[in-house]
PDB file of C-alpha atoms in Angstrom:
ATOM      1  CA  MET B   1     -70.364  -8.414  22.595  1.00 43.00           C
ATOM      2  CA  ALA B   2     -72.168  -8.287  25.981  1.00 38.00           C
ATOM      3  CA  TYR B   3     -73.151 -11.943  25.532  1.00 36.00           C
ATOM      4  CA  ARG B   4     -69.522 -12.903  24.846  1.00 39.00           C
ATOM      5  CA  ARG B   5     -68.273 -10.969  27.904  1.00 39.00           C
ATOM      6  CA  GLY B   6     -70.900 -12.680  30.063  1.00 41.00           C
ATOM      7  CA  PHE B   7     -70.003 -16.078  28.667  1.00 35.00           C
ATOM      8  CA  LEU B   8     -66.298 -15.436  29.290  1.00 39.00           C
ATOM      9  CA  PHE B   9     -67.044 -14.371  32.901  1.00 35.00           C
ATOM     10  CA  ILE B  10     -69.016 -17.576  33.514  1.00 34.00           C
ATOM     11  CA  CYS B  11     -66.200 -19.702  32.069  1.00 38.00           C
ATOM     12  CA  VAL B  12     -63.576 -17.989  34.213  1.00 36.00           C
ATOM     13  CA  LEU B  13     -65.757 -18.302  37.315  1.00 35.00           C
ATOM     14  CA  SER B  14     -66.356 -21.987  36.582  1.00 33.00           C
ATOM     15  CA  CYS B  15     -62.612 -22.610  36.285  1.00 36.00           C
ATOM     16  CA  ILE B  16     -61.946 -20.820  39.579  1.00 33.00           C
ATOM     17  CA  LEU B  17     -64.636 -22.842  41.334  1.00 31.00           C
ATOM     18  CA  ALA B  18     -63.342 -26.070  39.849  1.00 35.00           C
ATOM     19  CA  VAL B  19     -59.790 -25.388  41.012  1.00 35.00           C
ATOM     20  CA  THR B  20     -60.945 -24.250  44.440  1.00 34.00           C
ATOM     21  CA  THR B  21     -63.217 -27.261  44.836  1.00 34.00           C
ATOM     22  CA  GLY B  22     -60.425 -29.617  43.784  1.00 37.00           C
ATOM     23  CA  VAL B  23     -58.036 -28.213  46.364  1.00 36.00           C
ATOM     24  CA  HIS B  24     -60.732 -28.225  49.023  1.00 39.00           C
ATOM     25  CA  ALA B  25     -61.777 -31.812  48.259  1.00 47.00           C
ATOM     26  CA  GLY B  26     -58.204 -33.014  48.418  1.00 66.00           C
ATOM     27  CA  GLY B  27     -57.590 -31.645  51.909  1.00 94.00           C
ATOM     28  CA  TYR B  28     -58.843 -32.708  55.319  1.00 97.00           C
ATOM     29  CA  ASP B  29     -62.461 -31.889  54.431  1.00 96.00           C
ATOM     30  CA  ALA B  30     -62.475 -34.892  52.072  1.00 96.00           C
ATOM     31  CA  PHE B  31     -62.692 -37.136  55.173  1.00 98.00           C
ATOM     32  CA  LYS B  32     -66.049 -35.698  56.278  1.00 97.00           C
ATOM     33  CA  GLY B  33     -68.638 -38.446  56.627  1.00 97.00           C
ATOM     34  CA  LEU B  34     -66.032 -41.234  56.386  1.00 98.00           C
ATOM     35  CA  GLU B  35     -65.255 -43.793  59.064  1.00 98.00           C
ATOM     36  CA  GLY B  36     -63.404 -47.056  59.508  1.00 98.00           C
ATOM     37  CA  THR B  37     -59.791 -48.235  59.497  1.00 98.00           C
ATOM     38  CA  LEU B  38     -57.148 -47.464  56.869  1.00 98.00           C
ATOM     39  CA  ARG B  39     -54.212 -49.890  56.890  1.00 98.00           C
ATOM     40  CA  ILE B  40     -50.837 -48.771  55.505  1.00 98.00           C
ATOM     41  CA  SER B  41     -47.505 -50.627  55.399  1.00 98.00           C
ATOM     42  CA  GLY B  42     -44.213 -50.802  53.507  1.00 97.00           C
ATOM     43  CA  GLY B  43     -41.381 -48.369  52.859  1.00 96.00           C
ATOM     44  CA  THR B  44     -39.932 -46.751  55.964  1.00 95.00           C
ATOM     45  CA  ALA B  45     -38.926 -43.505  54.233  1.00 96.00           C
ATOM     46  CA  HIS B  46     -42.648 -42.725  53.979  1.00 97.00           C
ATOM     47  CA  ILE B  47     -43.390 -43.108  57.677  1.00 97.00           C
ATOM     48  CA  PRO B  48     -42.693 -39.526  58.927  1.00 96.00           C
ATOM     49  CA  VAL B  49     -45.148 -38.109  56.383  1.00 97.00           C
ATOM     50  CA  MET B  50     -47.713 -40.892  56.889  1.00 98.00           C
ATOM     51  CA  LYS B  51     -47.687 -40.477  60.670  1.00 98.00           C
ATOM     52  CA  ALA B  52     -48.005 -36.696  60.568  1.00 98.00           C
ATOM     53  CA  LEU B  53     -50.974 -36.792  58.202  1.00 98.00           C
ATOM     54  CA  ALA B  54     -52.625 -39.722  59.993  1.00 98.00           C
ATOM     55  CA  ARG B  55     -52.358 -37.937  63.341  1.00 98.00           C
ATOM     56  CA  GLU B  56     -54.063 -34.850  61.927  1.00 98.00           C
ATOM     57  CA  VAL B  57     -56.827 -36.844  60.222  1.00 98.00           C
ATOM     58  CA  MET B  58     -57.600 -38.905  63.331  1.00 98.00           C
ATOM     59  CA  THR B  59     -57.624 -35.790  65.515  1.00 98.00           C
ATOM     60  CA  ARG B  60     -60.160 -34.142  63.249  1.00 98.00           C
ATOM     61  CA  TYR B  61     -62.228 -37.288  62.630  1.00 98.00           C
ATOM     62  CA  PRO B  62     -62.281 -39.674  65.631  1.00 98.00           C
ATOM     63  CA  ALA B  63     -64.337 -42.240  63.693  1.00 98.00           C
ATOM     64  CA  ILE B  64     -61.321 -42.860  61.439  1.00 98.00           C
ATOM     65  CA  ARG B  65     -58.394 -45.040  62.507  1.00 98.00           C
ATOM     66  CA  ILE B  66     -55.168 -45.212  60.491  1.00 98.00           C
ATOM     67  CA  THR B  67     -52.525 -47.860  61.199  1.00 98.00           C
ATOM     68  CA  ILE B  68     -49.008 -47.523  59.794  1.00 98.00           C
ATOM     69  CA  ALA B  69     -46.347 -50.237  59.673  1.00 97.00           C
ATOM     70  CA  GLY B  70     -42.941 -50.463  58.011  1.00 95.00           C
ATOM     71  CA  GLY B  71     -41.337 -53.593  56.658  1.00 94.00           C
ATOM     72  CA  GLY B  72     -39.765 -52.165  53.509  1.00 94.00           C
ATOM     73  CA  SER B  73     -40.911 -51.628  49.940  1.00 96.00           C
ATOM     74  CA  GLY B  74     -41.170 -55.306  49.067  1.00 96.00           C
ATOM     75  CA  VAL B  75     -43.415 -55.912  52.059  1.00 97.00           C
ATOM     76  CA  GLY B  76     -45.660 -52.977  51.193  1.00 98.00           C
ATOM     77  CA  ILE B  77     -46.101 -54.129  47.603  1.00 98.00           C
ATOM     78  CA  LYS B  78     -46.775 -57.725  48.622  1.00 98.00           C
ATOM     79  CA  GLN B  79     -49.202 -56.871  51.409  1.00 98.00           C
ATOM     80  CA  VAL B  80     -51.294 -54.473  49.357  1.00 98.00           C
ATOM     81  CA  GLY B  81     -51.278 -56.951  46.485  1.00 98.00           C
ATOM     82  CA  GLU B  82     -52.554 -59.698  48.765  1.00 98.00           C
ATOM     83  CA  GLY B  83     -55.232 -57.451  50.258  1.00 98.00           C
ATOM     84  CA  LEU B  84     -53.674 -57.324  53.721  1.00 98.00           C
ATOM     85  CA  VAL B  85     -53.445 -53.518  53.691  1.00 98.00           C
ATOM     86  CA  ASP B  86     -55.203 -50.715  51.816  1.00 98.00           C
ATOM     87  CA  ILE B  87     -52.042 -48.806  50.836  1.00 98.00           C
ATOM     88  CA  GLY B  88     -48.625 -50.349  50.279  1.00 98.00           C
ATOM     89  CA  ASN B  89     -45.741 -47.874  50.300  1.00 98.00           C
ATOM     90  CA  SER B  90     -42.606 -48.388  48.227  1.00 98.00           C
ATOM     91  CA  GLY B  91     -39.417 -46.403  47.776  1.00 96.00           C
ATOM     92  CA  ARG B  92     -39.065 -47.784  44.272  1.00 95.00           C
ATOM     93  CA  ARG B  93     -41.452 -48.110  41.362  1.00 96.00           C
ATOM     94  CA  PRO B  94     -43.096 -51.542  41.470  1.00 97.00           C
ATOM     95  CA  THR B  95     -41.915 -53.768  38.654  1.00 97.00           C
ATOM     96  CA  ASP B  96     -44.136 -54.395  35.638  1.00 97.00           C
ATOM     97  CA  GLN B  97     -44.542 -57.956  36.886  1.00 98.00           C
ATOM     98  CA  GLU B  98     -45.726 -56.757  40.310  1.00 98.00           C
ATOM     99  CA  ILE B  99     -48.113 -54.245  38.745  1.00 98.00           C
ATOM    100  CA  SER B 100     -49.598 -56.907  36.487  1.00 98.00           C
ATOM    101  CA  ALA B 101     -49.766 -59.681  39.091  1.00 98.00           C
ATOM    102  CA  TYR B 102     -51.444 -57.546  41.760  1.00 98.00           C
ATOM    103  CA  GLY B 103     -53.361 -55.052  39.624  1.00 98.00           C
ATOM    104  CA  LEU B 104     -51.569 -52.148  41.277  1.00 98.00           C
ATOM    105  CA  ARG B 105     -52.271 -48.463  40.873  1.00 98.00           C
ATOM    106  CA  LEU B 106     -49.252 -46.237  41.534  1.00 98.00           C
ATOM    107  CA  HIS B 107     -49.354 -42.868  43.289  1.00 98.00           C
ATOM    108  CA  ARG B 108     -45.971 -41.092  43.266  1.00 98.00           C
ATOM    109  CA  TRP B 109     -46.157 -38.171  45.693  1.00 98.00           C
ATOM    110  CA  ALA B 110     -42.557 -37.214  46.488  1.00 98.00           C
ATOM    111  CA  VAL B 111     -38.947 -37.344  45.328  1.00 97.00           C
ATOM    112  CA  ASP B 112     -36.318 -38.396  47.838  1.00 96.00           C
ATOM    113  CA  GLY B 113     -32.522 -38.584  47.828  1.00 97.00           C
ATOM    114  CA  VAL B 114     -30.520 -41.355  49.478  1.00 98.00           C
ATOM    115  CA  ALA B 115     -27.232 -40.366  51.096  1.00 98.00           C
ATOM    116  CA  ALA B 116     -24.261 -42.259  52.475  1.00 98.00           C
ATOM    117  CA  VAL B 117     -23.880 -41.310  56.141  1.00 98.00           C
ATOM    118  CA  VAL B 118     -21.169 -41.599  58.789  1.00 98.00           C
ATOM    119  CA  HIS B 119     -20.769 -40.732  62.464  1.00 98.00           C
ATOM    120  CA  PRO B 120     -20.410 -36.952  63.037  1.00 98.00           C
ATOM    121  CA  GLU B 121     -16.979 -37.483  64.610  1.00 98.00           C
ATOM    122  CA  ASN B 122     -15.655 -38.988  61.386  1.00 98.00           C
ATOM    123  CA  PRO B 123     -13.673 -36.256  59.562  1.00 98.00           C
ATOM    124  CA  VAL B 124     -14.546 -37.702  56.136  1.00 98.00           C
ATOM    125  CA  ARG B 125     -17.088 -35.424  54.479  1.00 98.00           C
ATOM    126  CA  SER B 126     -16.954 -36.461  50.822  1.00 98.00           C
ATOM    127  CA  LEU B 127     -16.278 -39.626  48.850  1.00 98.00           C
ATOM    128  CA  THR B 128     -16.066 -40.414  45.160  1.00 98.00           C
ATOM    129  CA  SER B 129     -18.378 -42.962  43.598  1.00 98.00           C
ATOM    130  CA  ARG B 130     -15.453 -45.355  43.276  1.00 98.00           C
ATOM    131  CA  GLN B 131     -14.545 -44.977  46.962  1.00 98.00           C
ATOM    132  CA  VAL B 132     -18.154 -45.676  48.018  1.00 98.00           C
ATOM    133  CA  GLN B 133     -18.279 -48.729  45.786  1.00 98.00           C
ATOM    134  CA  ASP B 134     -14.931 -49.987  47.108  1.00 98.00           C
ATOM    135  CA  ILE B 135     -16.001 -49.515  50.733  1.00 98.00           C
ATOM    136  CA  PHE B 136     -19.301 -51.359  50.352  1.00 98.00           C
ATOM    137  CA  ALA B 137     -17.676 -54.125  48.313  1.00 98.00           C
ATOM    138  CA  GLY B 138     -14.957 -54.607  50.944  1.00 98.00           C
ATOM    139  CA  ARG B 139     -12.043 -53.526  48.773  1.00 98.00           C
ATOM    140  CA  VAL B 140     -11.413 -50.576  51.110  1.00 98.00           C
ATOM    141  CA  THR B 141     -11.617 -51.640  54.750  1.00 98.00           C
ATOM    142  CA  ASN B 142      -9.950 -48.854  56.778  1.00 98.00           C
ATOM    143  CA  TRP B 143     -10.970 -45.220  57.017  1.00 98.00           C
ATOM    144  CA  LYS B 144      -7.356 -44.080  56.639  1.00 98.00           C
ATOM    145  CA  GLU B 145      -7.496 -45.227  52.989  1.00 98.00           C
ATOM    146  CA  VAL B 146      -9.989 -42.452  52.230  1.00 98.00           C
ATOM    147  CA  GLY B 147      -8.656 -39.693  54.457  1.00 97.00           C
ATOM    148  CA  GLY B 148     -10.150 -40.753  57.765  1.00 98.00           C
ATOM    149  CA  PRO B 149      -8.730 -42.168  61.016  1.00 98.00           C
ATOM    150  CA  ASP B 150      -6.869 -45.464  61.289  1.00 98.00           C
ATOM    151  CA  ARG B 151      -9.980 -47.465  62.067  1.00 98.00           C
ATOM    152  CA  ALA B 152     -11.654 -50.475  60.432  1.00 98.00           C
ATOM    153  CA  ILE B 153     -14.789 -49.525  58.480  1.00 98.00           C
ATOM    154  CA  HIS B 154     -18.053 -50.960  59.803  1.00 98.00           C
ATOM    155  CA  VAL B 155     -20.549 -51.281  56.931  1.00 98.00           C
ATOM    156  CA  PHE B 156     -24.306 -51.234  57.478  1.00 98.00           C
ATOM    157  CA  THR B 157     -26.855 -52.059  54.776  1.00 98.00           C
ATOM    158  CA  ARG B 158     -30.545 -52.907  54.329  1.00 97.00           C
ATOM    159  CA  ASP B 159     -32.229 -56.138  53.267  1.00 95.00           C
ATOM    160  CA  GLU B 160     -33.007 -56.794  49.617  1.00 92.00           C
ATOM    161  CA  ALA B 161     -36.699 -55.875  50.008  1.00 91.00           C
ATOM    162  CA  SER B 162     -35.751 -52.290  50.827  1.00 96.00           C
ATOM    163  CA  GLY B 163     -36.408 -49.577  48.264  1.00 95.00           C
ATOM    164  CA  THR B 164     -33.720 -47.441  49.920  1.00 97.00           C
ATOM    165  CA  ARG B 165     -31.210 -50.232  49.366  1.00 97.00           C
ATOM    166  CA  HIS B 166     -32.386 -50.678  45.771  1.00 96.00           C
ATOM    167  CA  VAL B 167     -31.756 -47.063  44.743  1.00 97.00           C
ATOM    168  CA  PHE B 168     -28.453 -46.850  46.619  1.00 98.00           C
ATOM    169  CA  TRP B 169     -27.257 -50.152  45.132  1.00 98.00           C
ATOM    170  CA  LYS B 170     -28.304 -49.098  41.637  1.00 97.00           C
ATOM    171  CA  LYS B 171     -27.271 -45.436  41.543  1.00 98.00           C
ATOM    172  CA  ALA B 172     -24.452 -45.126  44.091  1.00 98.00           C
ATOM    173  CA  LEU B 173     -22.925 -48.594  43.930  1.00 98.00           C
ATOM    174  CA  GLY B 174     -23.453 -49.118  40.203  1.00 97.00           C
ATOM    175  CA  LYS B 175     -25.133 -52.472  41.007  1.00 98.00           C
ATOM    176  CA  GLY B 176     -21.852 -53.595  42.557  1.00 98.00           C
ATOM    177  CA  ALA B 177     -21.294 -56.032  45.398  1.00 97.00           C
ATOM    178  CA  ILE B 178     -22.040 -55.362  49.061  1.00 98.00           C
ATOM    179  CA  ARG B 179     -19.722 -57.154  51.456  1.00 98.00           C
ATOM    180  CA  LYS B 180     -21.287 -60.288  52.910  1.00 96.00           C
ATOM    181  CA  ASP B 181     -20.375 -59.411  56.497  1.00 97.00           C
ATOM    182  CA  ALA B 182     -22.190 -56.047  56.367  1.00 98.00           C
ATOM    183  CA  ASP B 183     -24.683 -55.641  59.205  1.00 98.00           C
ATOM    184  CA  VAL B 184     -28.284 -55.549  57.964  1.00 98.00           C
ATOM    185  CA  VAL B 185     -30.748 -53.163  59.628  1.00 97.00           C
ATOM    186  CA  PRO B 186     -34.524 -53.131  59.024  1.00 95.00           C
ATOM    187  CA  SER B 187     -35.358 -49.465  58.418  1.00 96.00           C
ATOM    188  CA  ASN B 188     -34.145 -45.920  57.794  1.00 96.00           C
ATOM    189  CA  GLY B 189     -34.633 -45.164  61.473  1.00 96.00           C
ATOM    190  CA  ALA B 190     -32.613 -48.201  62.559  1.00 97.00           C
ATOM    191  CA  MET B 191     -29.868 -47.288  60.088  1.00 98.00           C
ATOM    192  CA  LYS B 192     -29.635 -43.760  61.465  1.00 98.00           C
ATOM    193  CA  THR B 193     -29.407 -45.079  65.026  1.00 98.00           C
ATOM    194  CA  ALA B 194     -26.748 -47.641  64.100  1.00 98.00           C
ATOM    195  CA  VAL B 195     -24.522 -45.072  62.389  1.00 98.00           C
ATOM    196  CA  ALA B 196     -25.115 -42.406  65.047  1.00 98.00           C
ATOM    197  CA  THR B 197     -23.790 -44.734  67.763  1.00 98.00           C
ATOM    198  CA  ASP B 198     -20.771 -46.177  65.905  1.00 98.00           C
ATOM    199  CA  PRO B 199     -17.804 -43.882  65.049  1.00 98.00           C
ATOM    200  CA  ALA B 200     -16.504 -46.487  62.554  1.00 98.00           C
ATOM    201  CA  ALA B 201     -19.804 -46.877  60.689  1.00 98.00           C
ATOM    202  CA  ILE B 202     -20.993 -46.096  57.197  1.00 99.00           C
ATOM    203  CA  GLY B 203     -24.526 -46.654  55.972  1.00 98.00           C
ATOM    204  CA  TYR B 204     -27.158 -44.919  53.850  1.00 98.00           C
ATOM    205  CA  ILE B 205     -30.519 -43.331  54.584  1.00 98.00           C
ATOM    206  CA  SER B 206     -33.237 -41.262  53.010  1.00 96.00           C
ATOM    207  CA  VAL B 207     -32.257 -37.589  52.902  1.00 95.00           C
ATOM    208  CA  GLY B 208     -35.469 -36.869  54.781  1.00 93.00           C
ATOM    209  CA  TYR B 209     -34.059 -38.753  57.776  1.00 95.00           C
ATOM    210  CA  VAL B 210     -30.759 -36.872  57.947  1.00 96.00           C
ATOM    211  CA  ASP B 211     -30.294 -34.788  61.095  1.00 96.00           C
ATOM    212  CA  GLU B 212     -27.483 -33.723  63.417  1.00 97.00           C
ATOM    213  CA  THR B 213     -26.950 -37.280  64.709  1.00 98.00           C
ATOM    214  CA  VAL B 214     -25.333 -38.375  61.421  1.00 98.00           C
ATOM    215  CA  GLN B 215     -23.133 -36.782  58.764  1.00 98.00           C
ATOM    216  CA  ALA B 216     -24.346 -37.029  55.169  1.00 98.00           C
ATOM    217  CA  LEU B 217     -21.495 -37.377  52.673  1.00 98.00           C
ATOM    218  CA  ALA B 218     -21.090 -35.502  49.415  1.00 98.00           C
ATOM    219  CA  LEU B 219     -20.793 -37.829  46.427  1.00 98.00           C
ATOM    220  CA  ASP B 220     -18.261 -36.791  43.777  1.00 98.00           C
ATOM    221  CA  GLY B 221     -18.297 -33.329  45.354  1.00 98.00           C
ATOM    222  CA  VAL B 222     -22.088 -32.911  45.243  1.00 98.00           C
ATOM    223  CA  GLU B 223     -23.919 -32.486  48.550  1.00 98.00           C
ATOM    224  CA  PRO B 224     -27.125 -34.533  49.012  1.00 97.00           C
ATOM    225  CA  SER B 225     -29.195 -31.398  49.616  1.00 95.00           C
ATOM    226  CA  LEU B 226     -32.841 -30.965  48.660  1.00 92.00           C
ATOM    227  CA  GLU B 227     -31.819 -28.378  46.073  1.00 95.00           C
ATOM    228  CA  ASN B 228     -29.359 -30.773  44.440  1.00 97.00           C
ATOM    229  CA  VAL B 229     -31.857 -33.636  44.513  1.00 95.00           C
ATOM    230  CA  ARG B 230     -34.520 -31.398  42.962  1.00 93.00           C
ATOM    231  CA  SER B 231     -32.205 -30.173  40.202  1.00 95.00           C
ATOM    232  CA  GLY B 232     -30.859 -33.643  39.436  1.00 95.00           C
ATOM    233  CA  ARG B 233     -27.254 -32.698  40.327  1.00 97.00           C
ATOM    234  CA  TYR B 234     -27.314 -35.265  43.111  1.00 98.00           C
ATOM    235  CA  PRO B 235     -28.092 -38.493  41.233  1.00 97.00           C
ATOM    236  CA  VAL B 236     -28.987 -40.951  44.005  1.00 98.00           C
ATOM    237  CA  ALA B 237     -32.706 -40.225  44.136  1.00 97.00           C
ATOM    238  CA  ARG B 238     -36.008 -42.031  43.749  1.00 96.00           C
ATOM    239  CA  GLY B 239     -39.751 -41.529  43.864  1.00 97.00           C
ATOM    240  CA  LEU B 240     -41.858 -42.355  46.901  1.00 97.00           C
ATOM    241  CA  TYR B 241     -44.943 -44.352  45.941  1.00 98.00           C
ATOM    242  CA  SER B 242     -48.170 -45.266  47.715  1.00 98.00           C
ATOM    243  CA  ASN B 243     -49.731 -48.171  45.838  1.00 98.00           C
ATOM    244  CA  THR B 244     -53.252 -49.568  45.872  1.00 98.00           C
ATOM    245  CA  LYS B 245     -54.767 -52.764  44.544  1.00 98.00           C
ATOM    246  CA  GLY B 246     -57.141 -51.527  41.873  1.00 96.00           C
ATOM    247  CA  GLN B 247     -59.545 -48.712  42.724  1.00 96.00           C
ATOM    248  CA  PRO B 248     -58.887 -47.369  46.245  1.00 97.00           C
ATOM    249  CA  SER B 249     -61.629 -47.333  48.870  1.00 97.00           C
ATOM    250  CA  ALA B 250     -63.161 -43.963  49.676  1.00 98.00           C
ATOM    251  CA  LEU B 251     -60.986 -43.670  52.784  1.00 98.00           C
ATOM    252  CA  ALA B 252     -57.788 -44.637  50.938  1.00 98.00           C
ATOM    253  CA  GLN B 253     -58.628 -42.224  48.113  1.00 98.00           C
ATOM    254  CA  ALA B 254     -59.122 -39.370  50.548  1.00 98.00           C
ATOM    255  CA  PHE B 255     -55.717 -40.089  52.105  1.00 98.00           C
ATOM    256  CA  LEU B 256     -54.010 -40.299  48.704  1.00 98.00           C
ATOM    257  CA  ASP B 257     -55.638 -37.038  47.619  1.00 97.00           C
ATOM    258  CA  LEU B 258     -54.363 -35.420  50.820  1.00 98.00           C
ATOM    259  CA  LEU B 259     -50.780 -36.206  49.758  1.00 98.00           C
ATOM    260  CA  PHE B 260     -51.253 -33.967  46.706  1.00 97.00           C
ATOM    261  CA  ALA B 261     -53.281 -31.241  48.436  1.00 97.00           C
ATOM    262  CA  PRO B 262     -51.577 -28.096  49.792  1.00 97.00           C
ATOM    263  CA  GLU B 263     -51.888 -29.410  53.363  1.00 97.00           C
ATOM    264  CA  GLY B 264     -50.162 -32.652  52.438  1.00 98.00           C
ATOM    265  CA  ARG B 265     -47.481 -30.998  50.342  1.00 97.00           C
ATOM    266  CA  ARG B 266     -46.552 -28.752  53.268  1.00 97.00           C
ATOM    267  CA  ILE B 267     -46.076 -31.798  55.496  1.00 97.00           C
ATOM    268  CA  ILE B 268     -44.037 -33.576  52.799  1.00 97.00           C
ATOM    269  CA  ALA B 269     -41.706 -30.582  52.437  1.00 96.00           C
ATOM    270  CA  SER B 270     -41.402 -30.167  56.219  1.00 95.00           C
ATOM    271  CA  LYS B 271     -40.153 -33.767  56.503  1.00 95.00           C
ATOM    272  CA  GLY B 272     -37.331 -33.185  54.022  1.00 92.00           C
ATOM    273  CA  TYR B 273     -38.874 -34.502  50.805  1.00 95.00           C
ATOM    274  CA  ILE B 274     -39.749 -32.846  47.501  1.00 96.00           C
ATOM    275  CA  PRO B 275     -43.504 -32.895  46.767  1.00 97.00           C
ATOM    276  CA  ALA B 276     -44.372 -34.363  43.366  1.00 96.00           C
ATOM    277  CA  ASP B 277     -47.217 -33.413  41.065  1.00 92.00           C
ATOM    278  CA  ARG B 278     -49.822 -35.901  39.950  1.00 88.00           C
TER     279      ARG B 278
END
């Protein structure tokens, strides 16, 4: 009996040490002894989290340099696949063809909603799915048709390489048309700025980018809140991926592990995203 109690104590202690070590190794301490440059590009929804973590890592470890560029999901997938960067971010899951062609490994670390947004002065606060589809297709062209002021609607969209566009087009627009004269902007940040400075505008951005400069619209009566995204009530949502070409380098692996460590998860939540489990 004493032997069994001792064996059980050792097993429990081993489990505790394993869990503790795993958490410890996945945090900032995992960068000890590493040096060099980590190159990251792609989806712009990822950038607030990437920059916050990179700033902390480089402050702690001056021998490490982390560069972060946008360009959209398609750019991130292509650049990591071609070996131009170490991590390629995407706001959509890479296609099976992309995974096969580039030998990608996928790391999904957050869930993000995408919301239609208007200028705060616009009294419209909610639209139905049909109204959103009609506006972006150009079938509804004046705000007065959906309860707003007598003003022509100015539609903003993203280019076809954008993961934000992909999820909004698929889940909010039902893969419907987007009017050909819509103004195309290159990033979530640019979209927010465009809508925030145009009282006639409508666009769409990552929920993590929403602040007081724009008004996020409820869709079919459901607010694009973190709680509704998490529960699935708000349907326009997607995963945020950081992709690598095959086995990551030691520096890239440490950064990816940080996204799943408590330190990284706190940053992810603070930027308006829902941390995902491995």
